[in-house]
Short mmCIF file of C-alpha atoms in Angstrom, two decimals:
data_model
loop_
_atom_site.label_atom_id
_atom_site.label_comp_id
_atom_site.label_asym_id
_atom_site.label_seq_id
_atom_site.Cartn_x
_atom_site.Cartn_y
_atom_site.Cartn_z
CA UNK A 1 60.36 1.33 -6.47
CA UNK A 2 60.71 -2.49 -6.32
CA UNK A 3 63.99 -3.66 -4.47
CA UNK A 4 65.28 -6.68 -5.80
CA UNK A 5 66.52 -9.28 -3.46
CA UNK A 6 66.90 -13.09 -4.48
CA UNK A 7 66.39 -13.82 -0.80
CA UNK A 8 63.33 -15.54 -0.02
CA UNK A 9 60.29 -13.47 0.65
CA UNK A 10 58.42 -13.86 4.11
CA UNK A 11 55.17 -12.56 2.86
CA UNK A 12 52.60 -14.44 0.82
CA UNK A 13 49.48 -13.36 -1.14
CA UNK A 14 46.52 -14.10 0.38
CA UNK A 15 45.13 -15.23 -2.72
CA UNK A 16 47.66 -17.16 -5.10
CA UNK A 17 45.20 -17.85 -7.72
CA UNK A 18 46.64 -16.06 -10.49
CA UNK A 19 45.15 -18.83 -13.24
CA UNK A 20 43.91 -17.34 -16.86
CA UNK A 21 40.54 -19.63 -16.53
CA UNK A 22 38.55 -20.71 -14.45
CA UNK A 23 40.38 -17.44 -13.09
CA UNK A 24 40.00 -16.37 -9.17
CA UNK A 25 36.88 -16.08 -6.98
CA UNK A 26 35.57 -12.72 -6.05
CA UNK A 27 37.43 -11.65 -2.76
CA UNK A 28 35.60 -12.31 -0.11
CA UNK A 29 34.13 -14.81 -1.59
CA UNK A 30 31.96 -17.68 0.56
CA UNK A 31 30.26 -20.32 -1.16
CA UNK A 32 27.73 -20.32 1.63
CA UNK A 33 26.66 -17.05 0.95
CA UNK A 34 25.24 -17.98 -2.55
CA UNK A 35 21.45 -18.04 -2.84
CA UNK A 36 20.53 -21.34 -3.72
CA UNK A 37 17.19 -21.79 -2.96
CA UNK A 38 16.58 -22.83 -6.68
CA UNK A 39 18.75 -25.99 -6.25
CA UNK A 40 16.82 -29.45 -7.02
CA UNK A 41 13.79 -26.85 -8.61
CA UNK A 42 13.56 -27.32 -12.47
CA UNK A 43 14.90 -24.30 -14.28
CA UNK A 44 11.63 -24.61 -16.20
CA UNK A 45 9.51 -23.79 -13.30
CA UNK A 46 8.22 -20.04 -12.65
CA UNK A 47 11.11 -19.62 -10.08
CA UNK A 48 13.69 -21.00 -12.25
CA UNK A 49 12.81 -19.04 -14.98
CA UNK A 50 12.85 -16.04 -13.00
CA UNK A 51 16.41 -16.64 -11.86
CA UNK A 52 17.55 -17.09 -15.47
CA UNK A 53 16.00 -13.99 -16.58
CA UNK A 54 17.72 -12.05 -14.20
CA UNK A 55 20.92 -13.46 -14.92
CA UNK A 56 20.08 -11.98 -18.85
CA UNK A 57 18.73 -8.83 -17.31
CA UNK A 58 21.57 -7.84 -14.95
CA UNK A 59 24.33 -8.64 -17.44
CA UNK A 60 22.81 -6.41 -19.57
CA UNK A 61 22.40 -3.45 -16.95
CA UNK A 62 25.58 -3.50 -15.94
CA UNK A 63 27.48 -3.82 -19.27
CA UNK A 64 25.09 -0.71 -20.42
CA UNK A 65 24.27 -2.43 -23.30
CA UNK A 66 22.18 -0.30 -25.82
CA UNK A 67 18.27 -0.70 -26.49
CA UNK A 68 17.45 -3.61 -28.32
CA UNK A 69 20.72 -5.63 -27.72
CA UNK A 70 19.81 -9.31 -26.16
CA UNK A 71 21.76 -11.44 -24.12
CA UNK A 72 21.06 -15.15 -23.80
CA UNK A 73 22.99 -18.46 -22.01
CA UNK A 74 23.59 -20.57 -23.81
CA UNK A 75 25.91 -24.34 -23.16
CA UNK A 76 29.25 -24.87 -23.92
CA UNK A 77 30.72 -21.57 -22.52
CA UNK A 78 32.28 -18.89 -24.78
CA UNK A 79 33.05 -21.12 -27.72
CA UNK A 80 29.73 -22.94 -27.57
CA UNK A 81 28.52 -19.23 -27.92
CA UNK A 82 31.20 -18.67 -31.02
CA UNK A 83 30.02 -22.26 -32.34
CA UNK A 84 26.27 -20.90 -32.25
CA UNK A 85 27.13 -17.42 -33.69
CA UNK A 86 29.30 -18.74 -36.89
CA UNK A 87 27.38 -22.28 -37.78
CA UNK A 88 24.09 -19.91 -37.94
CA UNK A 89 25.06 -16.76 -39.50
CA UNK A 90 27.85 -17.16 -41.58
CA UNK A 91 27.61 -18.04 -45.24
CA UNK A 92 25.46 -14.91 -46.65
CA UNK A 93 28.72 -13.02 -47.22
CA UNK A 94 32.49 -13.23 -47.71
CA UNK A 95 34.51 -13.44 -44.25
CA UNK A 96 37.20 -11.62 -42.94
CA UNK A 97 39.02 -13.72 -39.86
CA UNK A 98 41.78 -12.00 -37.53
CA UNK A 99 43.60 -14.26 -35.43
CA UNK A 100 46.77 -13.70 -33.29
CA UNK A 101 46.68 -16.23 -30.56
CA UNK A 102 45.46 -19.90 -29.78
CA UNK A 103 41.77 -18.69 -30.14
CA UNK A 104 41.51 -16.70 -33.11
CA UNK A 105 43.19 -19.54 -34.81
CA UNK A 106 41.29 -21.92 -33.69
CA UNK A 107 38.01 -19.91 -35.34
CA UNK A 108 39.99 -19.78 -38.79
CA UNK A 109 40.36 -23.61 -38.39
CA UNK A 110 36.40 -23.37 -38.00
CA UNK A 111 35.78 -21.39 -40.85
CA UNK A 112 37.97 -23.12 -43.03
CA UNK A 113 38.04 -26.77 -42.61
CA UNK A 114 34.73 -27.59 -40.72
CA UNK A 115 32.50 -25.14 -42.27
CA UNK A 116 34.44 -25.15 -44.88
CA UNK A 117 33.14 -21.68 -46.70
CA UNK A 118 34.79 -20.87 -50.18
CA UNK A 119 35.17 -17.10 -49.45
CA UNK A 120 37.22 -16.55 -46.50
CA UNK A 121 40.28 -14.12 -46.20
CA UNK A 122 42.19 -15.16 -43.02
CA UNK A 123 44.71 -12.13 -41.06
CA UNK A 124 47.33 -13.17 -38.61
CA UNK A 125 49.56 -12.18 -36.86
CA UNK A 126 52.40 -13.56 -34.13
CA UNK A 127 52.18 -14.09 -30.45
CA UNK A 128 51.86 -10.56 -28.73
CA UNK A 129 51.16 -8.42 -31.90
CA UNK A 130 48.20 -7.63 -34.12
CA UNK A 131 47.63 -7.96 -37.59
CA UNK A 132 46.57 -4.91 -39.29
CA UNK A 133 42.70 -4.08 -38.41
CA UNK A 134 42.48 -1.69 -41.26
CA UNK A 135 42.46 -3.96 -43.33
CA UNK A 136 39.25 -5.35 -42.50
CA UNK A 137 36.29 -5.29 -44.78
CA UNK A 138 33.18 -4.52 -43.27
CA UNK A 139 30.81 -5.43 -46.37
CA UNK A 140 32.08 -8.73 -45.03
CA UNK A 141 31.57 -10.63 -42.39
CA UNK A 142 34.42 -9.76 -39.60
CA UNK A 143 35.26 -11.96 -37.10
CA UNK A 144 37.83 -11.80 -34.05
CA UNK A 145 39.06 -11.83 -30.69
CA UNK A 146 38.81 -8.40 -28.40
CA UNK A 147 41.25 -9.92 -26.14
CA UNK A 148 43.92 -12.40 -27.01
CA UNK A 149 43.86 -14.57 -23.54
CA UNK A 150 47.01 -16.72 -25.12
CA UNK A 151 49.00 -14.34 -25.89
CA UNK A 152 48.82 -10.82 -24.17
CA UNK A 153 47.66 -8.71 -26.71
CA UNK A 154 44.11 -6.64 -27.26
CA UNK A 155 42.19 -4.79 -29.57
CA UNK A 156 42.73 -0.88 -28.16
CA UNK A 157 39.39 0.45 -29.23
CA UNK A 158 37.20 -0.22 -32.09
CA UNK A 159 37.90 3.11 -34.08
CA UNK A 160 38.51 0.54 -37.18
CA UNK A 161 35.13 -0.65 -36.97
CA UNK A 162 32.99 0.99 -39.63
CA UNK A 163 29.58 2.42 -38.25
CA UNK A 164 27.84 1.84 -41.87
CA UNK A 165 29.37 -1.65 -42.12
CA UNK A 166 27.24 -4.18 -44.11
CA UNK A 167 28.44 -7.17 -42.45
CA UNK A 168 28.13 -8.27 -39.01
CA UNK A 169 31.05 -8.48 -36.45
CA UNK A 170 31.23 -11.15 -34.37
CA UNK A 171 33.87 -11.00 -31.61
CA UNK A 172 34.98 -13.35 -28.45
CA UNK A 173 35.69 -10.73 -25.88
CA UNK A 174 35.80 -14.13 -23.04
CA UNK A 175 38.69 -12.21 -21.43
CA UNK A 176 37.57 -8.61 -22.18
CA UNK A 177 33.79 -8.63 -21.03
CA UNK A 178 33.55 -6.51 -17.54
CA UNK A 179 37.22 -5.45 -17.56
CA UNK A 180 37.34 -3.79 -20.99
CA UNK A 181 35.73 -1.05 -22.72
CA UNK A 182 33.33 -2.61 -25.43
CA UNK A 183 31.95 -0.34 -28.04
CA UNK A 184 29.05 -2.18 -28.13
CA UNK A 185 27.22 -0.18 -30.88
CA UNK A 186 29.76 -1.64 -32.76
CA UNK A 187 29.64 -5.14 -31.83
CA UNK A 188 27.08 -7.21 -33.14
CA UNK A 189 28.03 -10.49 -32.13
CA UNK A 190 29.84 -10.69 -28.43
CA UNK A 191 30.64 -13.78 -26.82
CA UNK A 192 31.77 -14.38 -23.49
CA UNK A 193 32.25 -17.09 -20.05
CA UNK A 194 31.20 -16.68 -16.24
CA UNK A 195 34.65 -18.50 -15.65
CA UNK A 196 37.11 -15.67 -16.94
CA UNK A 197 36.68 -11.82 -15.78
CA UNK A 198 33.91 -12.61 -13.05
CA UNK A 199 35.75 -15.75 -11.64
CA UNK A 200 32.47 -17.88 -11.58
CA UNK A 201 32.05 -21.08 -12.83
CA UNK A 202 32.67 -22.99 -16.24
CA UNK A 203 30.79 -25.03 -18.95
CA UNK A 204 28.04 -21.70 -19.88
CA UNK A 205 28.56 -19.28 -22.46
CA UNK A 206 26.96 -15.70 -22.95
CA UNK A 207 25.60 -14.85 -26.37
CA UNK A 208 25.05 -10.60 -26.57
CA UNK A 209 23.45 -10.47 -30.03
CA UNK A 210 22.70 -6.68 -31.57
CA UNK A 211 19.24 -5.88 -33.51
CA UNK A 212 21.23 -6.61 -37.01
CA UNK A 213 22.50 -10.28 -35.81
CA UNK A 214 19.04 -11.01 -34.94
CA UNK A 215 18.15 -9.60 -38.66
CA UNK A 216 20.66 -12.27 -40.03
CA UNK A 217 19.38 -14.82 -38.40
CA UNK A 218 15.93 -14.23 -39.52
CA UNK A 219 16.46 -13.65 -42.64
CA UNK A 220 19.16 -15.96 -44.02
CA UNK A 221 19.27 -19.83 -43.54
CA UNK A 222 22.55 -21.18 -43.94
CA UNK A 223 22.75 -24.50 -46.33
CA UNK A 224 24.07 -27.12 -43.33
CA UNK A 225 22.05 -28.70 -40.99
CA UNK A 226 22.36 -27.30 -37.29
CA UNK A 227 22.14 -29.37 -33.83
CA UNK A 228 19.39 -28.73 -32.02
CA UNK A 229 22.26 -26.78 -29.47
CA UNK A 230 22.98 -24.47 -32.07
CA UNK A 231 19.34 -23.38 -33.34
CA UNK A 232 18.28 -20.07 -32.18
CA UNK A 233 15.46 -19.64 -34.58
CA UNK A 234 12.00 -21.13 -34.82
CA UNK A 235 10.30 -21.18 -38.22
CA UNK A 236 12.50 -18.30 -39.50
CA UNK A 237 11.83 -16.15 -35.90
CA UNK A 238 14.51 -15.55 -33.26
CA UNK A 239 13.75 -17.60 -30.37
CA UNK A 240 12.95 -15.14 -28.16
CA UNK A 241 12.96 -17.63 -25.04
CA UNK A 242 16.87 -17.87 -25.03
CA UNK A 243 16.89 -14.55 -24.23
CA UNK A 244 14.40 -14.25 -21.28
CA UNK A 245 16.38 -17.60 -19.89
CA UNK A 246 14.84 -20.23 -21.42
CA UNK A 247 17.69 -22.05 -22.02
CA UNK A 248 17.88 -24.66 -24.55
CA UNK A 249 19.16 -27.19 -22.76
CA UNK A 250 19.69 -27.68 -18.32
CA UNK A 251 21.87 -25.72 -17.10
CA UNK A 252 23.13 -25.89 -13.68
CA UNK A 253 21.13 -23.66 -11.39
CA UNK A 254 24.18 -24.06 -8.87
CA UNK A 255 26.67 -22.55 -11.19
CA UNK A 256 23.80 -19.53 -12.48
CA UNK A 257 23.94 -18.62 -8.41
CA UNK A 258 27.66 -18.15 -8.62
CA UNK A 259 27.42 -16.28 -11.70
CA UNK A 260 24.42 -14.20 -9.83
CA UNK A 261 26.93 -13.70 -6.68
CA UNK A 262 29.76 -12.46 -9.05
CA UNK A 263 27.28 -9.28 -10.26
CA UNK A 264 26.64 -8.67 -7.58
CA UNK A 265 29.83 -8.35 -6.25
CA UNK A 266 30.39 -6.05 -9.81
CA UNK A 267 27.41 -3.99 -8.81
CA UNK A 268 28.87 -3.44 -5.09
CA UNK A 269 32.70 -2.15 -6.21
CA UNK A 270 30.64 0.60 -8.28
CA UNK A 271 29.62 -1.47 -11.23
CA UNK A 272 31.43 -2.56 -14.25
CA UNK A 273 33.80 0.76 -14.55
CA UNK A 274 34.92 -0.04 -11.57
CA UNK A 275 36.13 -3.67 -12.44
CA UNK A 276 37.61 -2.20 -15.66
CA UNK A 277 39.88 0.27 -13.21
CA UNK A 278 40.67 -2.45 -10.70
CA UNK A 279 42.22 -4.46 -13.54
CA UNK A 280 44.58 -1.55 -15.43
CA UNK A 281 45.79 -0.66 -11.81
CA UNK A 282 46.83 -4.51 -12.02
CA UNK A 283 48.64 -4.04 -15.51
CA UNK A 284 50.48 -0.87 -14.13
CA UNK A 285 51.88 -2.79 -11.22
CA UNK A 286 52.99 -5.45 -13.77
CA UNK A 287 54.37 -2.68 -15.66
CA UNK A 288 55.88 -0.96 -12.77
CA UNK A 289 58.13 -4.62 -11.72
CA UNK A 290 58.96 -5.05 -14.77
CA UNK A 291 60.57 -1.77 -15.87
CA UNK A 292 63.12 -2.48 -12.96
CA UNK A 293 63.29 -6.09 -13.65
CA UNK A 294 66.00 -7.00 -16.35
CA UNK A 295 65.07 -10.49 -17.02
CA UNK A 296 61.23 -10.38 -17.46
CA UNK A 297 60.11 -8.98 -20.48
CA UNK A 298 56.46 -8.47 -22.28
CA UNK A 299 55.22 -10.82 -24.63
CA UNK A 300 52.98 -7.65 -26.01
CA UNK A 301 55.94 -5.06 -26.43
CA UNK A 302 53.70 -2.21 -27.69
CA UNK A 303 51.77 -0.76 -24.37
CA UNK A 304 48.46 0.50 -26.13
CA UNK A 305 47.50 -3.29 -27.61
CA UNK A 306 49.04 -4.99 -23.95
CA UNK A 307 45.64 -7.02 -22.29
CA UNK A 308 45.15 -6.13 -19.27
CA UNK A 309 43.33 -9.39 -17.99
CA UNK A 310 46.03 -12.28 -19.17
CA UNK A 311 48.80 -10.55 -19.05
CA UNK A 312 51.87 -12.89 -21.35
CA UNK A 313 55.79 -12.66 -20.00
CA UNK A 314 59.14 -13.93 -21.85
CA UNK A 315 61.71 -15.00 -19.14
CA UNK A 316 65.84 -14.87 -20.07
CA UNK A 317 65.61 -18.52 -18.78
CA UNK A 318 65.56 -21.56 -21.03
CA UNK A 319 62.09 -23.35 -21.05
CA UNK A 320 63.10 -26.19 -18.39
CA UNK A 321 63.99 -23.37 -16.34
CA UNK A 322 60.51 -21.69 -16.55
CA UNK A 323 58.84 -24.41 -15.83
CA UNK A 324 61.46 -24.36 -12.44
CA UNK A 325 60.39 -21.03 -11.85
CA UNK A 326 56.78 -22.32 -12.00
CA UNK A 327 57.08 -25.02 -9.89
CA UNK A 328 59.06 -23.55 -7.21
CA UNK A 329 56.31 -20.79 -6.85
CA UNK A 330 53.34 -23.09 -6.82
CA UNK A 331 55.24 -25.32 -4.14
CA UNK A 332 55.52 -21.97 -2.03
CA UNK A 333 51.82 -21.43 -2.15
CA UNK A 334 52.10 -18.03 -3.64
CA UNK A 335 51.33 -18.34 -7.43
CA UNK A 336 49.33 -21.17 -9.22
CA UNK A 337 48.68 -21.91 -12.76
CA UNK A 338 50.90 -19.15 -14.11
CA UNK A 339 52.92 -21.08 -17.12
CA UNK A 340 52.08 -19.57 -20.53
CA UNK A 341 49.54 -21.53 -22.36
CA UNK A 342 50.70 -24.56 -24.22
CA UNK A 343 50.81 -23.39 -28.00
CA UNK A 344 52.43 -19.82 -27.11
CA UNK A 345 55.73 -19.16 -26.38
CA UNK A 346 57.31 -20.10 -23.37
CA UNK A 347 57.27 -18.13 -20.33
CA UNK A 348 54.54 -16.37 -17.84
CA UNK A 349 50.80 -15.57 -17.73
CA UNK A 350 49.67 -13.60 -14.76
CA UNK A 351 45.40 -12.83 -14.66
CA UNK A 352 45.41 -9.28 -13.70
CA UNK A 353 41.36 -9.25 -13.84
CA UNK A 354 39.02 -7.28 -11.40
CA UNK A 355 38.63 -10.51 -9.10
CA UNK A 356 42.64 -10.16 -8.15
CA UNK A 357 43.65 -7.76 -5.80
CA UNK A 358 46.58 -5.28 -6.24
CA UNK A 359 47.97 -6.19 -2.84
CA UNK A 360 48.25 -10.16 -3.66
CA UNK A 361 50.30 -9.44 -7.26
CA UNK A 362 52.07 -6.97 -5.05
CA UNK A 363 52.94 -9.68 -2.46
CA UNK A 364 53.81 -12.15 -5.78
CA UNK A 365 55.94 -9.96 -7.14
CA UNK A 366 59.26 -10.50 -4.68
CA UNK A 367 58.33 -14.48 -4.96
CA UNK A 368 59.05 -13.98 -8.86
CA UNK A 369 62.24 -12.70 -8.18
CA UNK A 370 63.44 -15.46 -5.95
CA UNK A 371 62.00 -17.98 -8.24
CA UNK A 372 63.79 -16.73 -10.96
CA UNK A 373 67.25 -16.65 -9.15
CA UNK A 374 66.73 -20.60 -7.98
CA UNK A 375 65.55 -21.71 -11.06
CA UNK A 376 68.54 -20.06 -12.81
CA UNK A 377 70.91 -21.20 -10.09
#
């Protein structure tokens, strides 16, 4: 049971980084202890390429993807990877868009007025609900987000996806990938960043494609030209080289170490189930504060769609006064970064991925409740 006292707490989290991207290093994390005796090597030579492989390989063991599933790097983190995905597959068939936060609006806006395609049925929904899955069509194209980082809410499981579908589905799980289950055999495009579950760095993006994506894109040229970023074929073949880490462009060898350190870390919890269960005991802690807590309130009201990574608050204050609250606490040193994001509605946004402990949103917790009794005054 929480006791609420408006008196100012004496304990602090050890780790106040509660930020929804670039989201918290591992814990126990030491930049000294990354291996970085690739540094200054080209990531073309034998032992860059080697490093970059693994990086492909070791995503894929731990995420258990299934035979025959690839995942590449590719630049411009998880929406350079959506970029990539849409500007070379779409255009074959109709599209079906979901969007219910910042994101998934922002791929509509992609669809619609920059690749401008003539058959597109868009699906929205507000700020911490979901539009209605069912009614997707899968001899379409479907495209959406697993995890809505703006605004709170999730897909539960992909029981709506249909097995014989005819079109692909391309989702950006950038908030979902290691601390949500993924049906992958029903996934066919998955996107994703180092910088959001796993805490590593920015500016790469993960491309998982599935046997039938690779299909499309050998098979079906769309009619617009494509930047040399975005071209993963090669006379009408998959380029097989993004997926071994041949990377189309330099990437930064220091930032694949951190991404390196961060699986391992993964692997040494107990692998990715383990990251999955460190984050929902985060959510029930949230849940547990704010059952006793009058004045906060979830953005996602129904429990079974409520993310468990970026998890979205109202506040019964006015917005100056949030932004009080959110001042006061990062002045304190015990919370930083934790205002909604800028198009949702006002309030709070706490990361409750793998990388955070339980103990530190434990320790945050009593810090809310002060901040929320200054700020209201």
């Amino acid at each position: 049971m929480w006791i609420h006292d408006p008196m100012k707490p004496s304990i602090k989290p050890n780790n106040p980084n509660f930020s929804s991207g670039p989201c918290s290093k591992r814990p126990g994390y030491n930049i000294n202890a990354l291996d970085i005796s690739v540094l200054g090597r080209s990531h073309r030579s034998g032992a860059g390429k080697d490093v970059l492989s693994k990086v492909c390989l070791k995503t894929a063991e731990l995420l258990g993807l299934p035979e025959g599933w690839r995942v590449g790097i590719v630049p411009g983190s998880d929406t350079g990877a959506m970029e990539m995905a849409m500007w070379g597959m779409l255009g074959e068939r109709p599209v079906d868009i979901f969007g219910w936060e910042s994101f998934g609006k922002g791929w509509i806006n992609d669809v619609t007025n920059q690749l401008k395609l003539d058959n597109v049925r868009t699906i929205t929904a507000d700020y911490g609900t979901l539009p209605n899955l069912d009614q997707a069509n899968f001899e379409h194209d479907v495209i959406f987000t697993w995890n809505g980082t703006t605004s709170g809410a999730k897909v539960p499981n992909g029981d709506w996806i249909a097995d014989d579908r005819q079109g692909l589905t391309i989702c950006d799980a950038t908030s979902a990938v290691f601390a949500m289950e993924l049906p992958w055999h029903k996934l066919d495009v998955v996107t994703f960043s180092w910088q959001k579950v796993l805490g590593s760095e920015g500016a790469h993006g993960m491309l998982i494609l599935s046997p039938r994506a690779v299909k499309r894109l050998e098979t079906y040229t769309p009619p617009w030209p494509l930047p040399k970023l975005f071209r993963l074929t090669t006379k009408g073949k998959l380029n097989e080289g993004i997926f071994r880490g041949e990377t189309i462009n330099t990437p930064s060898m220091l930032c694949v170490a951190d991404y390196l350190d961060a699986l391992s870390w993964v692997e040494s919890i107990g692998g990715t189930q383990q990251a999955i269960e460190k984050s929902l005991a985060n959510l029930k802690t949230l849940e547990a504060f704010v059952e006793q807590t009058p004045w906060l309130h979830f953005l996602t009201q129904e429990k079974a769609i409520r993310s468990n990574t970026s998890v979205c608050f109202t506040v019964d204050l006015p917005p100056e006064k949030i932004k009080l609250m959110i001042s006061l606490l990062a002045n304190e040193g015990v919370a930083y970064d934790i205002g909604s994001y800028k198009d949702a509605p006002a309030g709070l946004r706490i990361w409750a991925g793998a990388t955070v402990e339980q103990s530190d949103i434990e320790a945050m917790l009593p810090w809310l409740e002060w901040a929320y009794h200054e700020a209201k005054g």
